[in-house]
mmCIF file of C-alpha atoms in Angstrom:
data_model
loop_
_atom_site.group_PDB
_atom_site.id
_atom_site.type_symbol
_atom_site.label_atom_id
_atom_site.label_comp_id
_atom_site.label_asym_id
_atom_site.label_seq_id
_atom_site.Cartn_x
_atom_site.Cartn_y
_atom_site.Cartn_z
ATOM 1 C CA MET A 1 146.488 150.747 -249.763
ATOM 2 C CA GLN A 2 147.576 154.317 -249.102
ATOM 3 C CA ALA A 3 148.716 153.473 -245.570
ATOM 4 C CA ALA A 4 150.608 150.433 -246.879
ATOM 5 C CA THR A 5 152.278 152.556 -249.561
ATOM 6 C CA ARG A 6 153.271 155.193 -247.019
ATOM 7 C CA MET A 7 154.653 152.530 -244.680
ATOM 8 C CA ALA A 8 156.629 151.025 -247.581
ATOM 9 C CA ASP A 9 158.160 154.486 -248.052
ATOM 10 C CA GLY A 10 159.358 154.463 -244.427
ATOM 11 C CA GLN A 11 156.549 156.406 -242.774
ATOM 12 C CA TRP A 12 155.002 155.254 -239.494
ATOM 13 C CA PRO A 13 151.316 155.428 -238.640
ATOM 14 C CA TRP A 14 150.537 157.927 -235.878
ATOM 15 C CA ARG A 15 153.990 159.478 -236.189
ATOM 16 C CA ASP A 16 153.945 160.497 -239.853
ATOM 17 C CA PHE A 17 150.258 160.170 -240.713
ATOM 18 C CA GLY A 18 146.977 159.754 -238.887
ATOM 19 C CA TRP A 19 145.558 156.267 -238.672
ATOM 20 C CA ALA A 20 142.280 155.186 -237.072
ATOM 21 C CA TYR A 21 142.854 151.422 -237.039
ATOM 22 C CA GLY A 22 145.554 149.024 -235.954
ATOM 23 C CA PRO A 23 148.636 148.543 -238.130
ATOM 24 C CA GLY A 24 147.955 144.898 -239.027
ATOM 25 C CA GLU A 25 146.303 145.337 -242.400
ATOM 26 C CA PRO A 26 148.674 147.941 -243.841
ATOM 27 C CA LEU A 27 151.639 145.827 -242.709
ATOM 28 C CA VAL A 28 150.337 142.718 -244.476
ATOM 29 C CA VAL A 29 149.375 144.672 -247.598
ATOM 30 C CA MET A 30 152.779 146.404 -247.544
ATOM 31 C CA ALA A 31 154.520 143.025 -247.413
ATOM 32 C CA ALA A 32 152.435 141.826 -250.381
ATOM 33 C CA LEU A 33 153.215 145.030 -252.292
ATOM 34 C CA LYS A 34 156.926 144.562 -251.705
ATOM 35 C CA ALA A 35 156.827 140.858 -252.583
ATOM 36 C CA PHE A 36 154.468 140.913 -255.572
ATOM 37 C CA GLY A 37 154.281 144.515 -256.763
ATOM 38 C CA PRO A 38 151.598 147.205 -256.510
ATOM 39 C CA SER A 39 148.055 145.963 -257.046
ATOM 40 C CA LEU A 40 144.664 146.105 -255.350
ATOM 41 C CA LEU A 41 144.541 142.362 -255.857
ATOM 42 C CA TRP A 42 146.556 141.757 -252.669
ATOM 43 C CA TRP A 43 144.091 143.681 -250.527
ATOM 44 C CA ARG A 44 141.168 141.824 -252.161
ATOM 45 C CA LEU A 45 142.821 138.423 -251.597
ATOM 46 C CA LEU A 46 143.371 139.306 -247.943
ATOM 47 C CA ARG A 47 139.720 140.314 -247.647
ATOM 48 C CA VAL A 48 138.439 137.130 -249.330
ATOM 49 C CA ALA A 49 140.641 134.979 -247.087
ATOM 50 C CA ALA A 50 139.358 136.810 -243.999
ATOM 51 C CA ASP A 51 135.716 136.461 -245.073
ATOM 52 C CA ALA A 52 136.135 132.746 -245.807
ATOM 53 C CA THR A 53 137.814 132.271 -242.430
ATOM 54 C CA VAL A 54 134.947 134.078 -240.677
ATOM 55 C CA ALA A 55 132.397 131.754 -242.308
ATOM 56 C CA LEU A 56 134.425 128.678 -241.343
ATOM 57 C CA LEU A 57 134.817 129.865 -237.740
ATOM 58 C CA VAL A 58 131.068 130.564 -237.481
ATOM 59 C CA TRP A 59 130.459 127.008 -238.671
ATOM 60 C CA ALA A 60 132.885 125.607 -236.061
ATOM 61 C CA LEU A 61 131.391 127.643 -233.213
ATOM 62 C CA VAL A 62 127.806 126.720 -234.075
ATOM 63 C CA ARG A 63 128.704 123.062 -234.696
ATOM 64 C CA ASP A 64 129.939 122.759 -231.117
ATOM 65 C CA GLU A 65 126.592 123.900 -229.678
ATOM 66 C CA ARG A 66 123.941 123.156 -232.343
ATOM 67 C CA PRO A 67 125.303 120.745 -234.971
ATOM 68 C CA ARG A 68 122.138 120.858 -237.122
ATOM 69 C CA TRP A 69 122.478 124.637 -237.481
ATOM 70 C CA ALA A 70 126.169 124.675 -238.402
ATOM 71 C CA LEU A 71 125.717 124.538 -242.168
ATOM 72 C CA PRO A 72 122.981 127.211 -242.297
ATOM 73 C CA ALA A 73 125.116 129.411 -240.016
ATOM 74 C CA TRP A 74 128.096 128.945 -242.333
ATOM 75 C CA ALA A 75 125.958 129.846 -245.360
ATOM 76 C CA ALA A 76 124.562 132.946 -243.659
ATOM 77 C CA ALA A 77 128.056 134.093 -242.673
ATOM 78 C CA ALA A 78 129.405 133.424 -246.176
ATOM 79 C CA VAL A 79 126.569 135.323 -247.877
ATOM 80 C CA THR A 80 126.890 138.218 -245.440
ATOM 81 C CA ALA A 81 130.658 138.387 -245.891
ATOM 82 C CA ALA A 82 130.296 138.394 -249.681
ATOM 83 C CA GLN A 83 128.557 141.777 -249.616
ATOM 84 C CA PRO A 84 130.553 144.758 -250.880
ATOM 85 C CA VAL A 85 132.105 146.583 -247.959
ATOM 86 C CA SER A 86 134.404 149.480 -247.287
ATOM 87 C CA ALA A 87 138.154 149.104 -246.994
ATOM 88 C CA ASN A 88 138.204 149.178 -243.203
ATOM 89 C CA PRO A 89 139.983 146.196 -241.643
ATOM 90 C CA ALA A 90 136.951 144.704 -239.891
ATOM 91 C CA GLY A 91 137.050 141.372 -241.769
ATOM 92 C CA PRO A 92 140.445 140.170 -240.539
ATOM 93 C CA ALA A 93 139.731 141.564 -237.059
ATOM 94 C CA LEU A 94 136.462 139.613 -236.928
ATOM 95 C CA ALA A 95 138.254 136.430 -238.024
ATOM 96 C CA PHE A 96 140.788 136.805 -235.197
ATOM 97 C CA ALA A 97 137.999 137.647 -232.707
ATOM 98 C CA LEU A 98 136.001 134.538 -233.630
ATOM 99 C CA ALA A 99 139.183 132.468 -233.411
ATOM 100 C CA ALA A 100 139.701 133.836 -229.888
ATOM 101 C CA VAL A 101 136.235 132.696 -228.812
ATOM 102 C CA LEU A 102 136.659 129.277 -230.455
ATOM 103 C CA LEU A 103 140.045 128.754 -228.782
ATOM 104 C CA ALA A 104 138.620 129.798 -225.410
ATOM 105 C CA SER A 105 135.693 127.402 -225.829
ATOM 106 C CA ARG A 106 138.181 124.605 -226.493
ATOM 107 C CA ARG A 107 140.105 125.436 -223.306
ATOM 108 C CA HIS A 108 143.098 127.213 -224.826
ATOM 109 C CA PRO A 109 142.878 130.550 -222.976
ATOM 110 C CA ALA A 110 146.438 131.740 -223.714
ATOM 111 C CA TRP A 111 145.981 131.175 -227.446
ATOM 112 C CA ALA A 112 142.572 132.815 -227.212
ATOM 113 C CA GLY A 113 144.180 135.902 -225.690
ATOM 114 C CA ALA A 114 146.820 135.944 -228.434
ATOM 115 C CA ALA A 115 144.087 135.777 -231.094
ATOM 116 C CA ALA A 116 142.240 138.637 -229.383
ATOM 117 C CA ALA A 117 145.470 140.667 -229.447
ATOM 118 C CA ALA A 118 145.789 139.937 -233.175
ATOM 119 C CA ALA A 119 142.231 141.220 -233.630
ATOM 120 C CA GLY A 120 143.298 144.367 -231.789
ATOM 121 C CA PHE A 121 146.298 144.721 -234.087
ATOM 122 C CA TRP A 122 143.789 145.118 -236.921
ATOM 123 C CA ARG A 123 141.095 147.037 -235.016
ATOM 124 C CA PRO A 124 141.678 147.947 -231.353
ATOM 125 C CA ASP A 125 137.943 148.133 -230.588
ATOM 126 C CA VAL A 126 137.316 144.642 -231.967
ATOM 127 C CA GLY A 127 140.374 143.354 -230.099
ATOM 128 C CA ALA A 128 139.075 144.685 -226.779
ATOM 129 C CA ALA A 129 135.680 143.056 -227.372
ATOM 130 C CA ALA A 130 137.403 139.824 -228.414
ATOM 131 C CA ALA A 131 139.520 139.773 -225.245
ATOM 132 C CA LEU A 132 136.429 140.190 -223.069
ATOM 133 C CA ALA A 133 134.502 137.565 -225.057
ATOM 134 C CA ALA A 134 137.433 135.132 -224.857
ATOM 135 C CA ALA A 135 137.725 135.678 -221.093
ATOM 136 C CA ALA A 136 133.997 135.109 -220.590
ATOM 137 C CA THR A 137 134.050 132.020 -222.800
ATOM 138 C CA ALA A 138 137.115 130.660 -220.993
ATOM 139 C CA ALA A 139 135.373 131.174 -217.651
ATOM 140 C CA LEU A 140 132.251 129.367 -218.869
ATOM 141 C CA ALA A 141 134.312 126.505 -220.294
ATOM 142 C CA ALA A 142 136.186 126.239 -216.969
ATOM 143 C CA ARG A 143 132.891 125.972 -215.060
ATOM 144 C CA GLU A 144 132.235 122.725 -216.895
ATOM 145 C CA ASP A 145 135.617 121.394 -215.734
ATOM 146 C CA THR A 146 136.111 120.019 -212.281
ATOM 147 C CA ARG A 147 138.915 122.567 -211.762
ATOM 148 C CA GLY A 148 136.802 125.608 -212.630
ATOM 149 C CA GLY A 149 137.869 128.958 -211.272
ATOM 150 C CA ARG A 150 138.750 132.317 -212.747
ATOM 151 C CA ARG A 151 142.230 131.351 -213.845
ATOM 152 C CA PRO A 152 141.406 130.651 -217.546
ATOM 153 C CA ALA A 153 139.664 134.028 -217.880
ATOM 154 C CA LEU A 154 142.650 135.802 -216.335
ATOM 155 C CA VAL A 155 145.035 133.867 -218.596
ATOM 156 C CA ALA A 156 143.057 134.932 -221.675
ATOM 157 C CA LEU A 157 143.028 138.585 -220.604
ATOM 158 C CA GLY A 158 146.680 138.527 -219.583
ATOM 159 C CA ALA A 159 147.760 136.982 -222.873
ATOM 160 C CA ALA A 160 145.709 139.534 -224.809
ATOM 161 C CA VAL A 161 147.346 142.438 -222.962
ATOM 162 C CA LEU A 162 150.870 140.993 -223.184
ATOM 163 C CA VAL A 163 150.734 140.031 -226.868
ATOM 164 C CA GLY A 164 148.975 143.293 -227.731
ATOM 165 C CA ALA A 165 151.677 145.301 -225.964
ATOM 166 C CA VAL A 166 154.390 143.448 -227.886
ATOM 167 C CA LEU A 167 152.604 143.980 -231.219
ATOM 168 C CA TYR A 168 152.142 147.710 -230.629
ATOM 169 C CA LEU A 169 155.569 148.288 -229.051
ATOM 170 C CA PRO A 170 157.426 149.388 -232.223
ATOM 171 C CA PHE A 171 154.663 151.864 -233.050
ATOM 172 C CA SER A 172 154.564 153.201 -229.509
ATOM 173 C CA ILE A 173 158.327 153.718 -229.615
ATOM 174 C CA ALA A 174 158.200 155.444 -233.011
ATOM 175 C CA ALA A 175 155.206 157.703 -232.383
ATOM 176 C CA GLY A 176 154.877 157.720 -228.618
ATOM 177 C CA PRO A 177 152.196 155.849 -226.668
ATOM 178 C CA GLY A 178 149.996 158.940 -226.423
ATOM 179 C CA ALA A 179 149.864 159.318 -230.204
ATOM 180 C CA VAL A 180 149.121 155.624 -230.763
ATOM 181 C CA TRP A 181 146.290 155.565 -228.240
ATOM 182 C CA GLY A 182 144.807 158.913 -229.295
ATOM 183 C CA ARG A 183 145.805 161.003 -226.286
ATOM 184 C CA ALA A 184 148.190 163.290 -228.131
ATOM 185 C CA ARG A 185 148.042 164.830 -231.580
ATOM 186 C CA ARG A 186 151.059 166.165 -233.329
ATOM 187 C CA PRO A 187 150.446 169.385 -235.210
ATOM 188 C CA GLY A 188 150.932 169.152 -238.940
ATOM 189 C CA HIS A 189 150.486 165.373 -239.151
ATOM 190 C CA ALA A 190 147.434 164.383 -241.135
#
């Protein structure tokens, strides 16, 4: 909420204040604050939507491999997601990461890479893991095809890098790439 409020006031993460995550969550919360007014409700609704999406994606992934276990997997994911958690943006990042793996398993490597980049826009560490998982899943799915090859894995990775670069571009311009990726600290910016 504080990052969203600061961004609504014209400040940029990494340039005007330190930020350990990607800018996705504060941007969405900022848009909700501007559209509907200040309230913690918008952050909670975002979190509930992300948790519900995670449970649904777990169900879809398990259903493809072990249909009898899909409903118990959904229930386990839903109960786990319902636990009180901190305000870090792991929920939406996990939803995008699971979407990346599901898309890769269904032979949509470019969309899988885009979903991994979205995960990285919320949490860069989760986005990197999602890109690798999507590439591995795309490669395994391609092995089952007659075409096979490494191309789907490279498409997933390439899309993740390209979409991620586009998403982070305004922040890299405003703060400098070194500040965004933790290589440079500006004195006096907390």
